[in-house]
Amino acid sequence: MSVGAELQLDDEKVKEALRLVIDPELGYNIVDLGLVYAVLVNDGGVVNIVMSTTTRGCPATNYLTEGARDAAWSVPGVEFVDVTLTYEPAWSPQRMTAGAKEHLGISDGDEC
């Protein structure tokens, strides 16, 4: 494998870095909580992240968006990061992974 292939920047590498950002209220990472809606890696190392918070006016909004930006910047090959906050669609527990639901004591059987 060439060195260039090892340094290939992709959305999965950025998502792995984003898993280091822990929501301070829920105690779990923002990717598995379903707060990260999209990660787009563009030419030139430009990364666009679209994310939400659990509620509008969440007191941890700046912490989470700055954490996402800083985590993405930590990935080799990233040259610019743009984090967009959205509430469309609104976040819901259905966006969480099974592991996040288990961590928070939410049963899949509780969902409609």
Short mmCIF file of C-alpha atoms in Angstrom, two decimals:
data_model
loop_
_atom_site.label_atom_id
_atom_site.label_comp_id
_atom_site.label_asym_id
_atom_site.label_seq_id
_atom_site.Cartn_x
_atom_site.Cartn_y
_atom_site.Cartn_z
CA MET A 1 0.00 0.00 0.00
CA SER A 2 1.37 3.39 -0.90
CA VAL A 3 1.74 6.22 1.58
CA GLY A 4 -0.85 8.26 -0.37
CA ALA A 5 -3.45 5.51 0.05
CA GLU A 6 -2.82 5.35 3.80
CA LEU A 7 -3.42 9.08 4.10
CA GLN A 8 -6.60 9.01 2.01
CA LEU A 9 -9.11 11.26 3.75
CA ASP A 10 -12.67 9.96 3.89
CA ASP A 11 -15.85 10.51 5.87
CA GLU A 12 -15.31 7.41 8.02
CA LYS A 13 -12.00 8.77 9.35
CA VAL A 14 -13.72 12.01 10.25
CA LYS A 15 -16.64 10.16 11.89
CA GLU A 16 -14.18 8.16 13.99
CA ALA A 17 -12.65 11.43 15.20
CA LEU A 18 -16.13 12.81 15.93
CA ARG A 19 -16.78 9.83 18.20
CA LEU A 20 -14.32 11.45 20.62
CA VAL A 21 -16.80 14.30 21.17
CA ILE A 22 -18.98 13.36 24.13
CA ASP A 23 -22.30 15.08 24.81
CA PRO A 24 -21.80 16.36 28.38
CA GLU A 25 -25.45 15.84 29.33
CA LEU A 26 -25.89 12.34 27.88
CA GLY A 27 -22.34 11.05 28.35
CA TYR A 28 -22.10 9.45 24.91
CA ASN A 29 -20.50 10.38 21.60
CA ILE A 30 -22.27 12.66 19.13
CA VAL A 31 -22.07 10.23 16.20
CA ASP A 32 -23.80 7.32 17.93
CA LEU A 33 -26.32 9.67 19.54
CA GLY A 34 -27.36 10.56 16.00
CA LEU A 35 -26.45 14.22 16.34
CA VAL A 36 -24.20 14.11 13.25
CA TYR A 37 -26.46 14.11 10.21
CA ALA A 38 -23.79 14.25 7.49
CA VAL A 39 -20.04 14.31 6.99
CA LEU A 40 -18.87 15.36 3.56
CA VAL A 41 -15.21 15.25 2.58
CA ASN A 42 -14.46 17.40 -0.44
CA ASP A 43 -11.39 17.99 -2.58
CA GLY A 44 -8.56 19.83 -0.90
CA GLY A 45 -9.29 18.44 2.54
CA VAL A 46 -12.46 20.49 3.03
CA VAL A 47 -14.86 18.84 5.47
CA ASN A 48 -18.50 19.83 5.89
CA ILE A 49 -20.34 18.55 8.96
CA VAL A 50 -24.10 18.90 9.37
CA MET A 51 -25.24 18.27 12.91
CA SER A 52 -27.93 18.99 15.45
CA THR A 53 -28.42 19.08 19.19
CA THR A 54 -31.08 17.24 21.13
CA THR A 55 -33.12 20.45 21.54
CA ARG A 56 -33.06 24.04 20.28
CA GLY A 57 -31.33 26.23 22.80
CA CYS A 58 -29.28 23.34 24.17
CA PRO A 59 -26.74 24.85 26.59
CA ALA A 60 -24.03 22.58 25.16
CA THR A 61 -24.47 23.77 21.55
CA ASN A 62 -21.19 25.69 21.34
CA TYR A 63 -19.31 22.94 23.16
CA LEU A 64 -20.61 20.32 20.71
CA THR A 65 -20.10 22.29 17.50
CA GLU A 66 -16.62 23.45 18.55
CA GLY A 67 -15.77 19.91 19.63
CA ALA A 68 -16.89 18.58 16.25
CA ARG A 69 -14.80 21.19 14.45
CA ASP A 70 -11.72 20.50 16.57
CA ALA A 71 -12.09 16.73 16.24
CA ALA A 72 -12.37 16.95 12.45
CA TRP A 73 -9.30 19.23 12.34
CA SER A 74 -7.34 16.52 14.14
CA VAL A 75 -7.67 14.14 11.17
CA PRO A 76 -4.58 14.15 8.92
CA GLY A 77 -5.33 15.75 5.57
CA VAL A 78 -8.09 18.06 6.79
CA GLU A 79 -7.44 21.62 5.63
CA PHE A 80 -10.77 23.32 6.44
CA VAL A 81 -13.82 22.41 8.53
CA ASP A 82 -17.31 23.89 8.29
CA VAL A 83 -19.89 22.85 10.89
CA THR A 84 -23.52 23.62 10.10
CA LEU A 85 -26.12 23.36 12.83
CA THR A 86 -29.61 22.30 11.75
CA TYR A 87 -32.89 21.34 13.37
CA GLU A 88 -34.42 19.96 10.19
CA PRO A 89 -35.20 17.22 10.76
CA ALA A 90 -35.51 17.54 14.50
CA TRP A 91 -33.37 15.10 16.45
CA SER A 92 -35.15 12.17 18.10
CA PRO A 93 -33.99 9.06 19.97
CA GLN A 94 -34.72 6.99 16.85
CA ARG A 95 -31.52 8.45 15.35
CA MET A 96 -29.34 6.77 18.02
CA THR A 97 -27.42 3.55 17.48
CA ALA A 98 -28.35 0.45 19.47
CA GLY A 99 -25.26 0.97 21.64
CA ALA A 100 -26.26 4.53 22.53
CA LYS A 101 -29.81 3.42 23.33
CA GLU A 102 -28.48 0.66 25.56
CA HIS A 103 -26.13 3.10 27.32
CA LEU A 104 -29.09 5.38 28.07
CA GLY A 105 -31.49 2.57 28.97
CA ILE A 106 -33.76 3.03 25.95
CA SER A 107 -35.32 -0.14 24.61
CA ASP A 108 -36.05 -0.48 20.88
CA GLY A 109 -39.39 -1.92 21.98
CA ASP A 110 -40.26 1.50 23.45
CA GLU A 111 -40.40 3.08 19.99
CA CYS A 112 -43.56 3.30 17.90
#
